[in-house]
Amino acid sequence: MRFIGLLLTLFLLSCSADNEKWYQGQWQVTDAKFPGISAMGMDDARAWFGTKASYTDTNVSFADNVCEKPQFTLTALAEAEFYSVYRARFQQLGITAQSTEVLTVGCPSDWVAPGAVLIKADNDTGYILWDGVFFKLDKV
């Protein structure tokens, strides 16, 4: 009987873990990386430090930009694919896995704003790309 209870508990825990998505929650800009050519320098990038982002099932926001009723697309990219698209190496962004996930946020309106793409470094660290700068976000 205890064995069945243990199996049921493990099953329920695994189901609840699936409901929690790595990108959901509150994030904050803490750093900036410049692996290639960018339209701004570190002085301009520092103005973004402390800016908050939020990702929930019902809305996504970055600073004053809001997307209501977002649609999420997750794409897994190996390093070669990632480099082809973003011109940055995993090492430059502290990504230690063999592949990473890239979250793309779609909105009913055309939403072109920082935070529309979130790159996973790990479950508590991500990057948004804007003007050639990879802004590091840490989960709050």
PDB file of N, CA and C in Angstrom, residues 14-92:
ATOM      1  N   SER A  14       5.279  15.001 -10.695  1.00  0.00           N
ATOM      2  CA  SER A  14       5.768  15.141 -12.067  1.00  0.00           C
ATOM      3  C   SER A  14       4.763  15.907 -12.915  1.00  0.00           C
ATOM      4  N   CYS A  15       3.476  15.727 -12.659  1.00  0.00           N
ATOM      5  CA  CYS A  15       2.468  16.475 -13.397  1.00  0.00           C
ATOM      6  C   CYS A  15       2.537  17.960 -13.069  1.00  0.00           C
ATOM      7  N   SER A  16       2.704  18.299 -11.813  1.00  0.00           N
ATOM      8  CA  SER A  16       2.773  19.708 -11.444  1.00  0.00           C
ATOM      9  C   SER A  16       4.041  20.352 -11.977  1.00  0.00           C
ATOM     10  N   ALA A  17       5.120  19.615 -12.094  1.00  0.00           N
ATOM     11  CA  ALA A  17       6.357  20.166 -12.646  1.00  0.00           C
ATOM     12  C   ALA A  17       6.181  20.527 -14.116  1.00  0.00           C
ATOM     13  N   ASP A  18       5.356  19.746 -14.850  1.00  0.00           N
ATOM     14  CA  ASP A  18       5.115  20.039 -16.255  1.00  0.00           C
ATOM     15  C   ASP A  18       4.356  21.347 -16.434  1.00  0.00           C
ATOM     16  N   ASN A  19       3.505  21.697 -15.454  1.00  0.00           N
ATOM     17  CA  ASN A  19       2.716  22.908 -15.558  1.00  0.00           C
ATOM     18  C   ASN A  19       3.560  24.162 -15.341  1.00  0.00           C
ATOM     19  N   GLU A  20       4.670  24.040 -14.667  1.00  0.00           N
ATOM     20  CA  GLU A  20       5.532  25.182 -14.427  1.00  0.00           C
ATOM     21  C   GLU A  20       6.542  25.294 -15.564  1.00  0.00           C
ATOM     22  N   LYS A  21       6.414  26.345 -16.324  1.00  0.00           N
ATOM     23  CA  LYS A  21       7.280  26.555 -17.472  1.00  0.00           C
ATOM     24  C   LYS A  21       8.436  27.461 -17.064  1.00  0.00           C
ATOM     25  N   TRP A  22       9.630  27.187 -17.559  1.00  0.00           N
ATOM     26  CA  TRP A  22      10.823  27.910 -17.135  1.00  0.00           C
ATOM     27  C   TRP A  22      10.697  29.413 -17.326  1.00  0.00           C
ATOM     28  N   TYR A  23       9.986  29.850 -18.335  1.00  0.00           N
ATOM     29  CA  TYR A  23       9.929  31.276 -18.654  1.00  0.00           C
ATOM     30  C   TYR A  23       8.881  32.040 -17.835  1.00  0.00           C
ATOM     31  N   GLN A  24       7.964  31.328 -17.192  1.00  0.00           N
ATOM     32  CA  GLN A  24       6.923  32.019 -16.448  1.00  0.00           C
ATOM     33  C   GLN A  24       7.461  32.643 -15.169  1.00  0.00           C
ATOM     34  N   GLY A  25       6.984  33.848 -14.886  1.00  0.00           N
ATOM     35  CA  GLY A  25       7.384  34.529 -13.670  1.00  0.00           C
ATOM     36  C   GLY A  25       7.882  35.930 -13.950  1.00  0.00           C
ATOM     37  N   GLN A  26       8.505  36.500 -12.929  1.00  0.00           N
ATOM     38  CA  GLN A  26       9.031  37.859 -12.985  1.00  0.00           C
ATOM     39  C   GLN A  26      10.541  37.803 -13.245  1.00  0.00           C
ATOM     40  N   TRP A  27      11.016  38.671 -14.108  1.00  0.00           N
ATOM     41  CA  TRP A  27      12.418  38.730 -14.494  1.00  0.00           C
ATOM     42  C   TRP A  27      12.914  40.166 -14.359  1.00  0.00           C
ATOM     43  N   GLN A  28      14.237  40.328 -14.263  1.00  0.00           N
ATOM     44  CA  GLN A  28      14.825  41.660 -14.169  1.00  0.00           C
ATOM     45  C   GLN A  28      16.139  41.691 -14.942  1.00  0.00           C
ATOM     46  N   VAL A  29      16.351  42.769 -15.690  1.00  0.00           N
ATOM     47  CA  VAL A  29      17.598  42.949 -16.447  1.00  0.00           C
ATOM     48  C   VAL A  29      18.721  43.227 -15.459  1.00  0.00           C
ATOM     49  N   THR A  30      19.804  42.426 -15.547  1.00  0.00           N
ATOM     50  CA  THR A  30      20.921  42.579 -14.614  1.00  0.00           C
ATOM     51  C   THR A  30      22.270  42.807 -15.291  1.00  0.00           C
ATOM     52  N   ASP A  31      22.349  42.584 -16.600  1.00  0.00           N
ATOM     53  CA  ASP A  31      23.640  42.710 -17.283  1.00  0.00           C
ATOM     54  C   ASP A  31      23.388  42.800 -18.776  1.00  0.00           C
ATOM     55  N   ALA A  32      24.453  43.044 -19.534  1.00  0.00           N
ATOM     56  CA  ALA A  32      24.374  43.096 -20.988  1.00  0.00           C
ATOM     57  C   ALA A  32      25.623  42.469 -21.572  1.00  0.00           C
ATOM     58  N   LYS A  33      25.449  41.722 -22.647  1.00  0.00           N
ATOM     59  CA  LYS A  33      26.561  41.083 -23.360  1.00  0.00           C
ATOM     60  C   LYS A  33      26.574  41.597 -24.790  1.00  0.00           C
ATOM     61  N   PHE A  34      27.782  41.760 -25.322  1.00  0.00           N
ATOM     62  CA  PHE A  34      27.979  42.303 -26.658  1.00  0.00           C
ATOM     63  C   PHE A  34      28.832  41.341 -27.487  1.00  0.00           C
ATOM     64  N   PRO A  35      28.277  40.197 -27.910  1.00  0.00           N
ATOM     65  CA  PRO A  35      29.095  39.240 -28.648  1.00  0.00           C
ATOM     66  C   PRO A  35      29.413  39.659 -30.077  1.00  0.00           C
ATOM     67  N   GLY A  36      28.713  40.641 -30.601  1.00  0.00           N
ATOM     68  CA  GLY A  36      28.954  41.081 -31.975  1.00  0.00           C
ATOM     69  C   GLY A  36      28.725  42.574 -32.100  1.00  0.00           C
ATOM     70  N   ILE A  37      28.286  42.978 -33.255  1.00  0.00           N
ATOM     71  CA  ILE A  37      28.018  44.391 -33.530  1.00  0.00           C
ATOM     72  C   ILE A  37      26.684  44.766 -32.891  1.00  0.00           C
ATOM     73  N   SER A  38      26.652  45.935 -32.249  1.00  0.00           N
ATOM     74  CA  SER A  38      25.409  46.385 -31.633  1.00  0.00           C
ATOM     75  C   SER A  38      25.212  47.874 -31.888  1.00  0.00           C
ATOM     76  N   ALA A  39      23.963  48.300 -31.749  1.00  0.00           N
ATOM     77  CA  ALA A  39      23.623  49.696 -31.997  1.00  0.00           C
ATOM     78  C   ALA A  39      23.781  50.560 -30.753  1.00  0.00           C
ATOM     79  N   MET A  40      24.129  49.938 -29.617  1.00  0.00           N
ATOM     80  CA  MET A  40      24.324  50.718 -28.396  1.00  0.00           C
ATOM     81  C   MET A  40      25.540  50.201 -27.655  1.00  0.00           C
ATOM     82  N   GLY A  41      26.068  51.036 -26.801  1.00  0.00           N
ATOM     83  CA  GLY A  41      27.205  50.655 -25.980  1.00  0.00           C
ATOM     84  C   GLY A  41      26.755  50.341 -24.557  1.00  0.00           C
ATOM     85  N   MET A  42      27.703  50.032 -23.707  1.00  0.00           N
ATOM     86  CA  MET A  42      27.386  49.654 -22.329  1.00  0.00           C
ATOM     87  C   MET A  42      26.724  50.799 -21.568  1.00  0.00           C
ATOM     88  N   ASP A  43      27.110  52.044 -21.821  1.00  0.00           N
ATOM     89  CA  ASP A  43      26.478  53.166 -21.114  1.00  0.00           C
ATOM     90  C   ASP A  43      24.978  53.210 -21.400  1.00  0.00           C
ATOM     91  N   ASP A  44      24.597  53.032 -22.669  1.00  0.00           N
ATOM     92  CA  ASP A  44      23.176  53.004 -23.025  1.00  0.00           C
ATOM     93  C   ASP A  44      22.499  51.761 -22.452  1.00  0.00           C
ATOM     94  N   ALA A  45      23.199  50.644 -22.490  1.00  0.00           N
ATOM     95  CA  ALA A  45      22.633  49.388 -21.993  1.00  0.00           C
ATOM     96  C   ALA A  45      22.366  49.453 -20.489  1.00  0.00           C
ATOM     97  N   ARG A  46      23.227  50.127 -19.751  1.00  0.00           N
ATOM     98  CA  ARG A  46      23.048  50.228 -18.287  1.00  0.00           C
ATOM     99  C   ARG A  46      21.717  50.872 -17.915  1.00  0.00           C
ATOM    100  N   ALA A  47      21.195  51.713 -18.789  1.00  0.00           N
ATOM    101  CA  ALA A  47      19.902  52.350 -18.518  1.00  0.00           C
ATOM    102  C   ALA A  47      18.778  51.310 -18.436  1.00  0.00           C
ATOM    103  N   TRP A  48      18.997  50.135 -19.004  1.00  0.00           N
ATOM    104  CA  TRP A  48      18.003  49.069 -18.969  1.00  0.00           C
ATOM    105  C   TRP A  48      18.095  48.244 -17.682  1.00  0.00           C
ATOM    106  N   PHE A  49      19.211  48.302 -16.984  1.00  0.00           N
ATOM    107  CA  PHE A  49      19.406  47.487 -15.780  1.00  0.00           C
ATOM    108  C   PHE A  49      18.309  47.810 -14.762  1.00  0.00           C
ATOM    109  N   GLY A  50      17.739  46.776 -14.201  1.00  0.00           N
ATOM    110  CA  GLY A  50      16.645  46.938 -13.250  1.00  0.00           C
ATOM    111  C   GLY A  50      15.272  46.882 -13.889  1.00  0.00           C
ATOM    112  N   THR A  51      15.191  46.984 -15.227  1.00  0.00           N
ATOM    113  CA  THR A  51      13.905  46.903 -15.913  1.00  0.00           C
ATOM    114  C   THR A  51      13.309  45.518 -15.700  1.00  0.00           C
ATOM    115  N   LYS A  52      12.010  45.482 -15.467  1.00  0.00           N
ATOM    116  CA  LYS A  52      11.342  44.210 -15.165  1.00  0.00           C
ATOM    117  C   LYS A  52      10.554  43.698 -16.356  1.00  0.00           C
ATOM    118  N   ALA A  53      10.504  42.375 -16.432  1.00  0.00           N
ATOM    119  CA  ALA A  53       9.689  41.675 -17.426  1.00  0.00           C
ATOM    120  C   ALA A  53       8.831  40.662 -16.695  1.00  0.00           C
ATOM    121  N   SER A  54       7.680  40.363 -17.271  1.00  0.00           N
ATOM    122  CA  SER A  54       6.771  39.386 -16.683  1.00  0.00           C
ATOM    123  C   SER A  54       6.222  38.496 -17.792  1.00  0.00           C
ATOM    124  N   TYR A  55       6.233  37.194 -17.542  1.00  0.00           N
ATOM    125  CA  TYR A  55       5.693  36.224 -18.491  1.00  0.00           C
ATOM    126  C   TYR A  55       4.661  35.371 -17.765  1.00  0.00           C
ATOM    127  N   THR A  56       3.397  35.496 -18.157  1.00  0.00           N
ATOM    128  CA  THR A  56       2.326  34.659 -17.617  1.00  0.00           C
ATOM    129  C   THR A  56       1.514  34.127 -18.790  1.00  0.00           C
ATOM    130  N   ASP A  57       0.582  33.235 -18.504  1.00  0.00           N
ATOM    131  CA  ASP A  57      -0.268  32.688 -19.562  1.00  0.00           C
ATOM    132  C   ASP A  57      -1.159  33.757 -20.193  1.00  0.00           C
ATOM    133  N   THR A  58      -1.470  34.816 -19.452  1.00  0.00           N
ATOM    134  CA  THR A  58      -2.427  35.803 -19.939  1.00  0.00           C
ATOM    135  C   THR A  58      -1.801  37.104 -20.433  1.00  0.00           C
ATOM    136  N   ASN A  59      -0.551  37.373 -20.029  1.00  0.00           N
ATOM    137  CA  ASN A  59       0.096  38.565 -20.561  1.00  0.00           C
ATOM    138  C   ASN A  59       1.605  38.514 -20.378  1.00  0.00           C
ATOM    139  N   VAL A  60       2.273  39.245 -21.268  1.00  0.00           N
ATOM    140  CA  VAL A  60       3.724  39.386 -21.217  1.00  0.00           C
ATOM    141  C   VAL A  60       4.008  40.881 -21.220  1.00  0.00           C
ATOM    142  N   SER A  61       4.930  41.284 -20.368  1.00  0.00           N
ATOM    143  CA  SER A  61       5.269  42.705 -20.355  1.00  0.00           C
ATOM    144  C   SER A  61       6.773  42.877 -20.190  1.00  0.00           C
ATOM    145  N   PHE A  62       7.257  43.971 -20.754  1.00  0.00           N
ATOM    146  CA  PHE A  62       8.633  44.411 -20.553  1.00  0.00           C
ATOM    147  C   PHE A  62       8.571  45.922 -20.440  1.00  0.00           C
ATOM    148  N   ALA A  63       8.963  46.448 -19.277  1.00  0.00           N
ATOM    149  CA  ALA A  63       8.829  47.888 -18.984  1.00  0.00           C
ATOM    150  C   ALA A  63       7.373  48.273 -19.228  1.00  0.00           C
ATOM    151  N   ASP A  64       7.118  49.219 -20.139  1.00  0.00           N
ATOM    152  CA  ASP A  64       5.750  49.674 -20.406  1.00  0.00           C
ATOM    153  C   ASP A  64       5.095  48.954 -21.584  1.00  0.00           C
ATOM    154  N   ASN A  65       5.801  48.038 -22.210  1.00  0.00           N
ATOM    155  CA  ASN A  65       5.262  47.295 -23.349  1.00  0.00           C
ATOM    156  C   ASN A  65       4.519  46.071 -22.853  1.00  0.00           C
ATOM    157  N   VAL A  66       3.259  45.920 -23.310  1.00  0.00           N
ATOM    158  CA  VAL A  66       2.432  44.807 -22.835  1.00  0.00           C
ATOM    159  C   VAL A  66       1.828  44.069 -24.016  1.00  0.00           C
ATOM    160  N   CYS A  67       1.845  42.755 -23.911  1.00  0.00           N
ATOM    161  CA  CYS A  67       1.178  41.874 -24.860  1.00  0.00           C
ATOM    162  C   CYS A  67       0.119  41.095 -24.089  1.00  0.00           C
ATOM    163  N   GLU A  68      -1.138  41.307 -24.442  1.00  0.00           N
ATOM    164  CA  GLU A  68      -2.221  40.564 -23.801  1.00  0.00           C
ATOM    165  C   GLU A  68      -2.601  39.387 -24.685  1.00  0.00           C
ATOM    166  N   LYS A  69      -2.989  38.313 -24.069  1.00  0.00           N
ATOM    167  CA  LYS A  69      -3.352  37.070 -24.763  1.00  0.00           C
ATOM    168  C   LYS A  69      -2.195  36.551 -25.623  1.00  0.00           C
ATOM    169  N   PRO A  70      -1.026  36.374 -25.027  1.00  0.00           N
ATOM    170  CA  PRO A  70       0.135  35.932 -25.800  1.00  0.00           C
ATOM    171  C   PRO A  70       0.007  34.479 -26.257  1.00  0.00           C
ATOM    172  N   GLN A  71       0.672  34.199 -27.343  1.00  0.00           N
ATOM    173  CA  GLN A  71       0.821  32.831 -27.827  1.00  0.00           C
ATOM    174  C   GLN A  71       2.311  32.536 -27.813  1.00  0.00           C
ATOM    175  N   PHE A  72       2.673  31.414 -27.205  1.00  0.00           N
ATOM    176  CA  PHE A  72       4.075  31.081 -27.018  1.00  0.00           C
ATOM    177  C   PHE A  72       4.518  29.984 -27.980  1.00  0.00           C
ATOM    178  N   THR A  73       5.684  30.186 -28.555  1.00  0.00           N
ATOM    179  CA  THR A  73       6.315  29.169 -29.391  1.00  0.00           C
ATOM    180  C   THR A  73       7.701  28.915 -28.833  1.00  0.00           C
ATOM    181  N   LEU A  74       7.987  27.647 -28.506  1.00  0.00           N
ATOM    182  CA  LEU A  74       9.311  27.259 -28.021  1.00  0.00           C
ATOM    183  C   LEU A  74      10.046  26.523 -29.127  1.00  0.00           C
ATOM    184  N   THR A  75      11.279  26.928 -29.355  1.00  0.00           N
ATOM    185  CA  THR A  75      12.122  26.292 -30.361  1.00  0.00           C
ATOM    186  C   THR A  75      13.430  25.876 -29.699  1.00  0.00           C
ATOM    187  N   ALA A  76      13.806  24.623 -29.876  1.00  0.00           N
ATOM    188  CA  ALA A  76      15.089  24.143 -29.361  1.00  0.00           C
ATOM    189  C   ALA A  76      16.143  24.320 -30.443  1.00  0.00           C
ATOM    190  N   LEU A  77      17.273  24.912 -30.055  1.00  0.00           N
ATOM    191  CA  LEU A  77      18.360  25.140 -31.002  1.00  0.00           C
ATOM    192  C   LEU A  77      19.670  24.594 -30.453  1.00  0.00           C
ATOM    193  N   ALA A  78      20.361  23.825 -31.270  1.00  0.00           N
ATOM    194  CA  ALA A  78      21.725  23.418 -30.955  1.00  0.00           C
ATOM    195  C   ALA A  78      22.621  24.641 -31.182  1.00  0.00           C
ATOM    196  N   GLU A  79      23.852  24.572 -30.689  1.00  0.00           N
ATOM    197  CA  GLU A  79      24.720  25.747 -30.762  1.00  0.00           C
ATOM    198  C   GLU A  79      24.957  26.227 -32.186  1.00  0.00           C
ATOM    199  N   ALA A  80      25.157  25.334 -33.137  1.00  0.00           N
ATOM    200  CA  ALA A  80      25.411  25.755 -34.517  1.00  0.00           C
ATOM    201  C   ALA A  80      24.202  26.502 -35.092  1.00  0.00           C
ATOM    202  N   GLU A  81      23.009  26.005 -34.821  1.00  0.00           N
ATOM    203  CA  GLU A  81      21.789  26.685 -35.283  1.00  0.00           C
ATOM    204  C   GLU A  81      21.639  28.043 -34.594  1.00  0.00           C
ATOM    205  N   PHE A  82      21.891  28.045 -33.301  1.00  0.00           N
ATOM    206  CA  PHE A  82      21.793  29.281 -32.522  1.00  0.00           C
ATOM    207  C   PHE A  82      22.755  30.329 -33.074  1.00  0.00           C
ATOM    208  N   TYR A  83      23.985  29.931 -33.339  1.00  0.00           N
ATOM    209  CA  TYR A  83      24.977  30.861 -33.868  1.00  0.00           C
ATOM    210  C   TYR A  83      24.542  31.392 -35.237  1.00  0.00           C
ATOM    211  N   SER A  84      23.981  30.532 -36.056  1.00  0.00           N
ATOM    212  CA  SER A  84      23.525  30.929 -37.385  1.00  0.00           C
ATOM    213  C   SER A  84      22.450  32.020 -37.312  1.00  0.00           C
ATOM    214  N   VAL A  85      21.578  31.913 -36.326  1.00  0.00           N
ATOM    215  CA  VAL A  85      20.487  32.879 -36.187  1.00  0.00           C
ATOM    216  C   VAL A  85      20.917  34.125 -35.415  1.00  0.00           C
ATOM    217  N   TYR A  86      21.639  33.944 -34.298  1.00  0.00           N
ATOM    218  CA  TYR A  86      21.908  35.042 -33.367  1.00  0.00           C
ATOM    219  C   TYR A  86      23.353  35.542 -33.364  1.00  0.00           C
ATOM    220  N   ARG A  87      24.243  34.870 -34.035  1.00  0.00           N
ATOM    221  CA  ARG A  87      25.655  35.259 -34.110  1.00  0.00           C
ATOM    222  C   ARG A  87      26.308  35.391 -32.739  1.00  0.00           C
ATOM    223  N   ALA A  88      25.969  34.460 -31.867  1.00  0.00           N
ATOM    224  CA  ALA A  88      26.582  34.409 -30.539  1.00  0.00           C
ATOM    225  C   ALA A  88      26.820  32.951 -30.185  1.00  0.00           C
ATOM    226  N   ARG A  89      27.898  32.697 -29.491  1.00  0.00           N
ATOM    227  CA  ARG A  89      28.234  31.349 -29.013  1.00  0.00           C
ATOM    228  C   ARG A  89      27.629  31.131 -27.634  1.00  0.00           C
ATOM    229  N   PHE A  90      27.311  29.892 -27.333  1.00  0.00           N
ATOM    230  CA  PHE A  90      26.767  29.551 -26.026  1.00  0.00           C
ATOM    231  C   PHE A  90      27.692  30.033 -24.903  1.00  0.00           C
ATOM    232  N   GLN A  91      28.974  29.839 -25.083  1.00  0.00           N
ATOM    233  CA  GLN A  91      29.937  30.218 -24.049  1.00  0.00           C
ATOM    234  C   GLN A  91      29.841  31.710 -23.727  1.00  0.00           C
ATOM    235  N   GLN A  92      29.615  32.542 -24.720  1.00  0.00           N
ATOM    236  CA  GLN A  92      29.521  33.984 -24.506  1.00  0.00           C
ATOM    237  C   GLN A  92      28.327  34.355 -23.622  1.00  0.00           C
TER     238      GLN A  92
END
